[in-house]
mmCIF file of C-alpha atoms in Angstrom:
data_model
loop_
_atom_site.group_PDB
_atom_site.id
_atom_site.type_symbol
_atom_site.label_atom_id
_atom_site.label_comp_id
_atom_site.label_asym_id
_atom_site.label_seq_id
_atom_site.Cartn_x
_atom_site.Cartn_y
_atom_site.Cartn_z
ATOM 1 C CA MET A 1 -7.100 32.254 -37.313
ATOM 2 C CA ALA A 2 -5.702 31.369 -33.899
ATOM 3 C CA ARG A 3 -2.856 33.458 -32.528
ATOM 4 C CA THR A 4 0.425 31.759 -31.795
ATOM 5 C CA LYS A 5 1.630 31.830 -28.223
ATOM 6 C CA GLU A 6 4.230 34.424 -27.480
ATOM 7 C CA PHE A 7 5.657 32.446 -24.576
ATOM 8 C CA ASN A 8 7.106 29.061 -23.787
ATOM 9 C CA GLU A 9 4.335 27.153 -22.031
ATOM 10 C CA ASP A 10 6.661 24.986 -19.953
ATOM 11 C CA ALA A 11 8.794 27.960 -18.890
ATOM 12 C CA VAL A 12 5.786 29.849 -17.552
ATOM 13 C CA LEU A 13 4.459 26.678 -15.915
ATOM 14 C CA LEU A 14 7.793 26.392 -14.082
ATOM 15 C CA LYS A 15 7.356 29.987 -12.910
ATOM 16 C CA SER A 16 3.932 29.110 -11.526
ATOM 17 C CA ILE A 17 5.462 26.174 -9.621
ATOM 18 C CA GLN A 18 7.960 28.531 -7.997
ATOM 19 C CA LEU A 19 5.250 30.977 -6.922
ATOM 20 C CA PHE A 20 2.793 28.350 -5.660
ATOM 21 C CA TRP A 21 5.642 26.601 -3.827
ATOM 22 C CA GLU A 22 6.696 29.838 -2.113
ATOM 23 C CA GLN A 23 3.249 31.193 -1.282
ATOM 24 C CA GLY A 24 0.865 28.261 -1.321
ATOM 25 C CA TYR A 25 -2.387 27.983 -3.212
ATOM 26 C CA GLU A 26 -4.648 30.172 -1.092
ATOM 27 C CA LYS A 27 -2.266 33.131 -0.804
ATOM 28 C CA THR A 28 -1.443 33.228 -4.523
ATOM 29 C CA THR A 29 -3.779 35.469 -6.497
ATOM 30 C CA MET A 30 -4.364 35.478 -10.224
ATOM 31 C CA GLN A 31 -2.645 38.874 -10.358
ATOM 32 C CA ASP A 32 0.376 37.366 -8.575
ATOM 33 C CA LEU A 33 0.473 34.641 -11.198
ATOM 34 C CA VAL A 34 0.119 37.038 -14.144
ATOM 35 C CA SER A 35 2.941 39.210 -12.778
ATOM 36 C CA HIS A 36 5.235 36.347 -11.856
ATOM 37 C CA MET A 37 4.644 34.315 -15.007
ATOM 38 C CA GLU A 38 4.940 37.462 -17.152
ATOM 39 C CA ILE A 39 1.977 36.647 -19.354
ATOM 40 C CA HIS A 40 -1.378 38.295 -19.950
ATOM 41 C CA LYS A 41 -4.343 37.203 -17.888
ATOM 42 C CA GLY A 42 -6.190 36.082 -21.010
ATOM 43 C CA SER A 43 -3.229 33.960 -22.074
ATOM 44 C CA LEU A 44 -3.105 32.373 -18.644
ATOM 45 C CA TYR A 45 -6.795 31.427 -18.794
ATOM 46 C CA ASP A 46 -6.588 30.290 -22.434
ATOM 47 C CA THR A 47 -3.539 28.102 -21.823
ATOM 48 C CA PHE A 48 -4.003 26.803 -18.273
ATOM 49 C CA GLY A 49 -7.635 27.424 -17.360
ATOM 50 C CA ASP A 50 -8.466 28.732 -13.913
ATOM 51 C CA LYS A 51 -6.129 29.002 -10.916
ATOM 52 C CA HIS A 52 -6.999 25.537 -9.645
ATOM 53 C CA SER A 53 -6.360 23.891 -13.010
ATOM 54 C CA LEU A 54 -3.009 25.674 -13.232
ATOM 55 C CA TYR A 55 -2.145 24.553 -9.704
ATOM 56 C CA ILE A 56 -2.922 20.893 -10.426
ATOM 57 C CA ARG A 57 -0.919 21.042 -13.638
ATOM 58 C CA ALA A 58 1.993 22.678 -11.767
ATOM 59 C CA LEU A 59 1.794 20.007 -9.074
ATOM 60 C CA LYS A 60 1.925 17.190 -11.634
ATOM 61 C CA ARG A 61 4.835 18.845 -13.469
ATOM 62 C CA TYR A 62 6.739 19.259 -10.198
ATOM 63 C CA SER A 63 6.128 15.610 -9.313
ATOM 64 C CA ASP A 64 7.403 14.438 -12.695
ATOM 65 C CA MET A 65 10.478 16.684 -12.482
ATOM 66 C CA PHE A 66 11.269 15.481 -8.974
ATOM 67 C CA GLU A 67 10.974 11.825 -9.978
ATOM 68 C CA GLN A 68 13.175 12.343 -13.046
ATOM 69 C CA SER A 69 15.732 14.225 -10.954
ATOM 70 C CA ILE A 70 16.031 11.554 -8.271
ATOM 71 C CA LYS A 71 16.249 8.772 -10.856
ATOM 72 C CA ARG A 72 19.064 10.628 -12.660
ATOM 73 C CA ARG A 73 20.927 11.184 -9.407
ATOM 74 C CA MET A 74 20.393 7.583 -8.255
ATOM 75 C CA ALA A 75 21.829 6.296 -11.540
ATOM 76 C CA ASP A 76 25.239 7.402 -10.279
ATOM 77 C CA THR A 77 24.972 5.434 -7.035
ATOM 78 C CA CYS A 78 26.753 2.135 -6.522
ATOM 79 C CA SER A 79 24.271 0.396 -4.258
ATOM 80 C CA ALA A 80 20.647 0.312 -3.186
ATOM 81 C CA LYS A 81 21.581 1.551 0.277
ATOM 82 C CA GLU A 82 23.479 4.478 -1.217
ATOM 83 C CA ALA A 83 20.463 5.328 -3.401
ATOM 84 C CA ILE A 84 18.104 5.288 -0.410
ATOM 85 C CA ARG A 85 20.505 7.505 1.537
ATOM 86 C CA LEU A 86 20.538 9.871 -1.427
ATOM 87 C CA LEU A 87 16.746 10.268 -1.175
ATOM 88 C CA PHE A 88 17.139 11.434 2.428
ATOM 89 C CA GLU A 89 20.077 13.680 1.593
ATOM 90 C CA ILE A 90 18.143 15.350 -1.212
ATOM 91 C CA ALA A 91 15.453 16.215 1.336
ATOM 92 C CA ILE A 92 17.862 17.919 3.750
ATOM 93 C CA HIS A 93 20.282 19.563 1.327
ATOM 94 C CA GLN A 94 18.029 22.115 -0.304
ATOM 95 C CA ARG A 95 19.332 24.595 -2.841
ATOM 96 C CA GLU A 96 19.075 28.215 -1.802
ATOM 97 C CA ASP A 97 17.284 29.250 -5.000
ATOM 98 C CA ILE A 98 14.206 27.113 -4.278
ATOM 99 C CA PRO A 99 11.713 27.281 -1.405
ATOM 100 C CA GLN A 100 12.371 25.153 1.651
ATOM 101 C CA GLY A 101 10.656 21.806 1.927
ATOM 102 C CA CYS A 102 8.628 20.106 -0.747
ATOM 103 C CA PHE A 103 5.825 21.436 -2.945
ATOM 104 C CA ILE A 104 3.964 18.108 -2.634
ATOM 105 C CA VAL A 105 4.187 18.145 1.180
ATOM 106 C CA ASN A 106 3.015 21.773 1.210
ATOM 107 C CA THR A 107 0.020 20.765 -0.881
ATOM 108 C CA ALA A 108 -0.795 17.865 1.429
ATOM 109 C CA VAL A 109 -0.800 20.188 4.419
ATOM 110 C CA GLU A 110 -2.673 23.064 2.771
ATOM 111 C CA LEU A 111 -5.223 21.415 0.491
ATOM 112 C CA SER A 112 -5.640 17.677 0.951
ATOM 113 C CA ARG A 113 -8.476 17.882 3.476
ATOM 114 C CA HIS A 114 -10.781 19.858 1.189
ATOM 115 C CA ASP A 115 -9.475 19.358 -2.360
ATOM 116 C CA ALA A 116 -9.921 15.824 -3.683
ATOM 117 C CA GLU A 117 -7.934 16.449 -6.871
ATOM 118 C CA ALA A 118 -4.942 17.857 -4.975
ATOM 119 C CA ARG A 119 -5.188 14.992 -2.464
ATOM 120 C CA GLU A 120 -5.096 12.463 -5.306
ATOM 121 C CA CYS A 121 -2.010 14.144 -6.835
ATOM 122 C CA VAL A 122 -0.260 13.932 -3.458
ATOM 123 C CA ARG A 123 -1.318 10.299 -2.999
ATOM 124 C CA GLN A 124 -0.017 9.366 -6.451
ATOM 125 C CA ASP A 125 3.293 11.147 -5.856
ATOM 126 C CA TRP A 126 3.842 9.457 -2.515
ATOM 127 C CA ALA A 127 2.860 6.067 -3.954
ATOM 128 C CA ARG A 128 5.421 6.504 -6.750
ATOM 129 C CA LEU A 129 8.119 7.433 -4.241
ATOM 130 C CA GLU A 130 7.227 4.457 -2.053
ATOM 131 C CA GLY A 131 7.475 2.255 -5.142
ATOM 132 C CA ILE A 132 10.954 3.597 -5.893
ATOM 133 C CA ILE A 133 12.013 2.866 -2.306
ATOM 134 C CA ARG A 134 10.434 -0.590 -2.466
ATOM 135 C CA ASP A 135 12.307 -1.403 -5.680
ATOM 136 C CA LEU A 136 15.569 -0.255 -4.098
ATOM 137 C CA ILE A 137 14.980 -2.493 -1.074
ATOM 138 C CA VAL A 138 14.283 -5.456 -3.369
ATOM 139 C CA ASP A 139 17.448 -4.688 -5.344
ATOM 140 C CA GLY A 140 19.411 -4.476 -2.098
ATOM 141 C CA LYS A 141 18.046 -7.799 -0.884
ATOM 142 C CA ASN A 142 18.815 -9.462 -4.222
ATOM 143 C CA ALA A 143 22.362 -8.096 -4.145
ATOM 144 C CA GLY A 144 22.902 -9.352 -0.585
ATOM 145 C CA GLU A 145 23.116 -5.793 0.748
ATOM 146 C CA PHE A 146 20.154 -6.255 3.089
ATOM 147 C CA VAL A 147 19.136 -9.241 5.166
ATOM 148 C CA GLU A 148 16.596 -11.558 3.591
ATOM 149 C CA THR A 149 14.150 -11.172 6.503
ATOM 150 C CA LEU A 150 13.370 -7.508 5.812
ATOM 151 C CA ASP A 151 9.682 -6.972 5.077
ATOM 152 C CA VAL A 152 9.972 -5.020 1.842
ATOM 153 C CA ASP A 153 6.486 -3.488 1.803
ATOM 154 C CA HIS A 154 6.441 -2.426 5.462
ATOM 155 C CA LEU A 155 9.960 -1.021 5.316
ATOM 156 C CA ALA A 156 9.230 0.902 2.101
ATOM 157 C CA CYS A 157 6.118 2.396 3.713
ATOM 158 C CA PHE A 158 8.063 3.296 6.868
ATOM 159 C CA LEU A 159 10.978 4.897 4.991
ATOM 160 C CA ASN A 160 8.610 6.837 2.739
ATOM 161 C CA ASN A 161 6.809 8.146 5.814
ATOM 162 C CA ALA A 162 10.153 9.091 7.398
ATOM 163 C CA LEU A 163 11.178 10.870 4.212
ATOM 164 C CA ILE A 164 7.922 12.841 4.092
ATOM 165 C CA GLY A 165 8.389 13.814 7.748
ATOM 166 C CA LEU A 166 11.927 14.947 7.021
ATOM 167 C CA ARG A 167 10.656 17.097 4.152
ATOM 168 C CA VAL A 168 8.345 18.824 6.633
ATOM 169 C CA MET A 169 11.106 19.314 9.201
ATOM 170 C CA VAL A 170 13.485 21.046 6.782
ATOM 171 C CA LYS A 171 10.972 23.873 6.492
ATOM 172 C CA THR A 172 11.609 24.869 10.109
ATOM 173 C CA ILE A 173 14.868 23.275 11.287
ATOM 174 C CA ASN A 174 18.242 24.564 10.148
ATOM 175 C CA ASP A 175 20.205 22.216 12.423
ATOM 176 C CA ARG A 176 21.945 20.020 9.815
ATOM 177 C CA GLU A 177 23.497 17.845 12.516
ATOM 178 C CA LYS A 178 20.051 16.967 13.873
ATOM 179 C CA LEU A 179 18.727 16.282 10.372
ATOM 180 C CA ASN A 180 21.749 14.098 9.578
ATOM 181 C CA HIS A 181 21.136 12.104 12.780
ATOM 182 C CA ILE A 182 17.569 11.478 11.636
ATOM 183 C CA VAL A 183 18.893 10.196 8.316
ATOM 184 C CA GLU A 184 21.363 7.904 10.099
ATOM 185 C CA MET A 185 18.644 6.494 12.361
ATOM 186 C CA ASN A 186 16.492 5.637 9.358
ATOM 187 C CA MET A 187 19.437 4.145 7.486
ATOM 188 C CA SER A 188 20.236 1.942 10.473
ATOM 189 C CA LEU A 189 17.077 -0.047 9.702
ATOM 190 C CA LEU A 190 18.713 -1.274 6.508
ATOM 191 C CA LYS A 191 20.954 -4.108 7.672
#
């Protein structure tokens, strides 16, 4: 008869996200994971597979949580422009209890050149975010917030790229005034 798990699978997965986000994939050992997740090594392997499988699962969970979080926060906005600004503000106003920057961006930098599965997770995440931005631009155009001549696809791609760049910058720049100026420059494209 199979043993029942003595831990909440999602709770320990969230712990793995925190550790991978702080340390990266390469630096994180299985012993680090066992200690941080507070589960036995056998349970880790039985539930999540090897380190790489756990990492990919953590990356997908993070991506889903981030998308749900931004959609919840955007639901309280009054306009498409305000929602787009919120995306930029989320990137620069990090909580102190989470690592700086973005787990997806960290993965792109660390693994995407030699890990096809990680690269595909990053690509999917960025495509989803670009789609959210694109939909907001369309909504803004339909509501008369933005001029009709805006090229929706090109602008969504540009703003997504700017947002990804901003997520990299927050890892090393603490100058909020500079970061806010970057946000304002990007928002100025939305007329």
